PDB file of C-alpha atoms in Angstrom:
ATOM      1  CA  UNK A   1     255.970 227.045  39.879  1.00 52.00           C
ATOM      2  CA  UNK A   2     257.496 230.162  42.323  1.00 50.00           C
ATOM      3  CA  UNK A   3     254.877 231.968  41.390  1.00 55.00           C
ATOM      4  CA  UNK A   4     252.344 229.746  41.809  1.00 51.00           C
ATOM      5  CA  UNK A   5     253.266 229.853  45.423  1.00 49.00           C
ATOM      6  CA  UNK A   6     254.119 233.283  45.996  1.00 51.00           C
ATOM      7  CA  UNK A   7     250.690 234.055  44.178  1.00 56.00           C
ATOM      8  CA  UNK A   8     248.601 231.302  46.486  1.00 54.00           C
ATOM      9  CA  UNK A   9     250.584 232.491  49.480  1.00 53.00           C
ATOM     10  CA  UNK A  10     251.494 228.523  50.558  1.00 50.00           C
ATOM     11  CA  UNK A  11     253.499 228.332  53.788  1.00 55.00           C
ATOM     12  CA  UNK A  12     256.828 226.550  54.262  1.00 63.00           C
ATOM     13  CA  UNK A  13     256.780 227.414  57.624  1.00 73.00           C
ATOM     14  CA  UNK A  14     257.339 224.539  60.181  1.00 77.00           C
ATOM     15  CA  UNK A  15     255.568 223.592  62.938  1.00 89.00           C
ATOM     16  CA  UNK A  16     256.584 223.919  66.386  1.00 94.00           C
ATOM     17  CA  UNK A  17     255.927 221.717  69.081  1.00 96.00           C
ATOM     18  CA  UNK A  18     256.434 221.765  72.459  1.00 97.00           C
ATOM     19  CA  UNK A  19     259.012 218.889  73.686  1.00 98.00           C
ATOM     20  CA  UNK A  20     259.331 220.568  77.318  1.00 97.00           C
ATOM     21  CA  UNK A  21     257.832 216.949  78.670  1.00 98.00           C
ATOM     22  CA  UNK A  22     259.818 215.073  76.433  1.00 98.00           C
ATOM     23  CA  UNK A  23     263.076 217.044  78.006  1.00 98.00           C
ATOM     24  CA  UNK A  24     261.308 216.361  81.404  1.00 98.00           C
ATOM     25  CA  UNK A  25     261.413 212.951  80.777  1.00 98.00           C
ATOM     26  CA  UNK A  26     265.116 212.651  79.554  1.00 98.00           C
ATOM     27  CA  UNK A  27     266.169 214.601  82.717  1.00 98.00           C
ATOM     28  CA  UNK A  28     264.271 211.801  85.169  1.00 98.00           C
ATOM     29  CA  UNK A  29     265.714 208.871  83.011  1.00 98.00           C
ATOM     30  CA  UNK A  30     269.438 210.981  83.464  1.00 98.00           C
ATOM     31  CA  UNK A  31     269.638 211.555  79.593  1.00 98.00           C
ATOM     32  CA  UNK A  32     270.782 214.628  77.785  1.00 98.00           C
ATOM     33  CA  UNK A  33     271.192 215.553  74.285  1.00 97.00           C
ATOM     34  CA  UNK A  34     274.704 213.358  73.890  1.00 98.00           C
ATOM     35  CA  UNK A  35     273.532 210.386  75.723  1.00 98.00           C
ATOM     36  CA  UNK A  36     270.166 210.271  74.018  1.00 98.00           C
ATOM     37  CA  UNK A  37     271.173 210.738  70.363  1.00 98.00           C
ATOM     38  CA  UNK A  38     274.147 208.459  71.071  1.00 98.00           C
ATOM     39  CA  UNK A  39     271.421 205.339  72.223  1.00 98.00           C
ATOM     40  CA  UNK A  40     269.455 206.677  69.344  1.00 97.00           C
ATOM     41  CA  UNK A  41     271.829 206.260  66.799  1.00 97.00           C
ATOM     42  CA  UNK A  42     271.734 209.630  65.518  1.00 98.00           C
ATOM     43  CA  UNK A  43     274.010 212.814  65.987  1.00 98.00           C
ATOM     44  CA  UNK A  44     273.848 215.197  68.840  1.00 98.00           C
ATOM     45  CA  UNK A  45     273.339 218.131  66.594  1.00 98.00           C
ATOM     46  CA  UNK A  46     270.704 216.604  64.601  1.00 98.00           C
ATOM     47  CA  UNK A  47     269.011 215.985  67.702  1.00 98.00           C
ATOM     48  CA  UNK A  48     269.238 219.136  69.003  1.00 98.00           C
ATOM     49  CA  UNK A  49     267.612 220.020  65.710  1.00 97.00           C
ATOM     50  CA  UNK A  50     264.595 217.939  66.443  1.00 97.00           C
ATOM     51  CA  UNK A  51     263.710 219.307  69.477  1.00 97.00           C
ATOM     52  CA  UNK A  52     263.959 222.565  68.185  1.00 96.00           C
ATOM     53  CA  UNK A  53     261.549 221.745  65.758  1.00 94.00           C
ATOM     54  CA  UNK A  54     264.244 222.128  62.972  1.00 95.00           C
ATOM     55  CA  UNK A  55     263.258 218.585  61.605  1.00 95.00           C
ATOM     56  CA  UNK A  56     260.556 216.393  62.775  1.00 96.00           C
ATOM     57  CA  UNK A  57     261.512 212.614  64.230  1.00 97.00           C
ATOM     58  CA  UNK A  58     260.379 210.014  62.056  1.00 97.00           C
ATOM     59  CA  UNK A  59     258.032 207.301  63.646  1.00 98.00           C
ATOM     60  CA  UNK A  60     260.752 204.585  64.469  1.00 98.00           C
ATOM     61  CA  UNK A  61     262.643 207.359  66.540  1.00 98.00           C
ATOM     62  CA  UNK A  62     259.373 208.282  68.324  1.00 98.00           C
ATOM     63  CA  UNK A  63     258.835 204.438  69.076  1.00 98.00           C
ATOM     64  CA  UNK A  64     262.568 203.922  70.178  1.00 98.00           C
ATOM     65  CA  UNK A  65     262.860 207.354  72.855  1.00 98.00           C
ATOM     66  CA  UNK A  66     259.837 205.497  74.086  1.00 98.00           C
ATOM     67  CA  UNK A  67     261.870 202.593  74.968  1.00 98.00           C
ATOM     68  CA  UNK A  68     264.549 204.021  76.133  1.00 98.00           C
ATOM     69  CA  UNK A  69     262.871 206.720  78.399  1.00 98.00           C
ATOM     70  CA  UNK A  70     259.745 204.103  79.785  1.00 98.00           C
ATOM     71  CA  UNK A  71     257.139 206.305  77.643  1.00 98.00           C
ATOM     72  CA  UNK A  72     253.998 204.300  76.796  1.00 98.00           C
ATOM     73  CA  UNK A  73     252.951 204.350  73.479  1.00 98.00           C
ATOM     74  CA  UNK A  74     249.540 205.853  74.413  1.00 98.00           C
ATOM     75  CA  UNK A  75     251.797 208.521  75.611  1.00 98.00           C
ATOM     76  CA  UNK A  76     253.301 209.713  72.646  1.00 98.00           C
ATOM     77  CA  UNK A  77     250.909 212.409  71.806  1.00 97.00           C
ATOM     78  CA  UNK A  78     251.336 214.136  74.751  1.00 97.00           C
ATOM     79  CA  UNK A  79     255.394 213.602  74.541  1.00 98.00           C
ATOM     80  CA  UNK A  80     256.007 214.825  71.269  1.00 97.00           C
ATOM     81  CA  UNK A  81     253.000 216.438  69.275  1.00 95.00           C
ATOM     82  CA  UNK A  82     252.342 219.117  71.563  1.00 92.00           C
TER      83      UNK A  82
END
C-alpha cells in the first residue's frame, strides 16, 4: 500500500484556508481564541489548530461560530473556505 502511494505520488498535504475574516469577525464580536473555543465547547489549542488549518471544523462547529459571531449562513463560504 506505501508504495502504491509513493509510486502514484498522492498528496497528504492539507489545505489551507484563509480565516483572516473569520478572526475579523471574532475581534468585532470581542472573542479570542479562549473565549471562542470555551462557547464552542472545544479546547483552546485545538482551536488554534483549526485556524491554522491543522484540522478542519466539522459542519456543526461552522453552524455554531455562526451563531455566536451573527454570521449568516449564506456567509459561510466566504468565512471559512477561503
Amino acid at each position: 500500500l506505501a508504495r502504491f502511494f509513493m509510486e502514484n505520488k498522492m498528496e497528504t498535504e492539507r489545505i489551507k484556508f484563509d480565516y483572516s475574516l473569520l478572526e475579523q469577525k471574532m475581534i468585532e464580536n470581542r472573542y479570542n481564541i479562549t473565549t471562542l473555543s470555551r462557547d464552542l465547547g472545544i479546547g483552546r489549542i485545538t482551536l488554534g489548530y483549526k485556524l491554522n488549518s491543522d484540522t478542519y471544523f466539522t459542519q456543526n462547529q461552522i453552524c455554531k461560530i455562526c451563531d455566536l459571531l451573527g454570521i449568516e449562513y449564506r456567509e459561510i463560504p466566504n468565512y471559512f473556505f477561503r
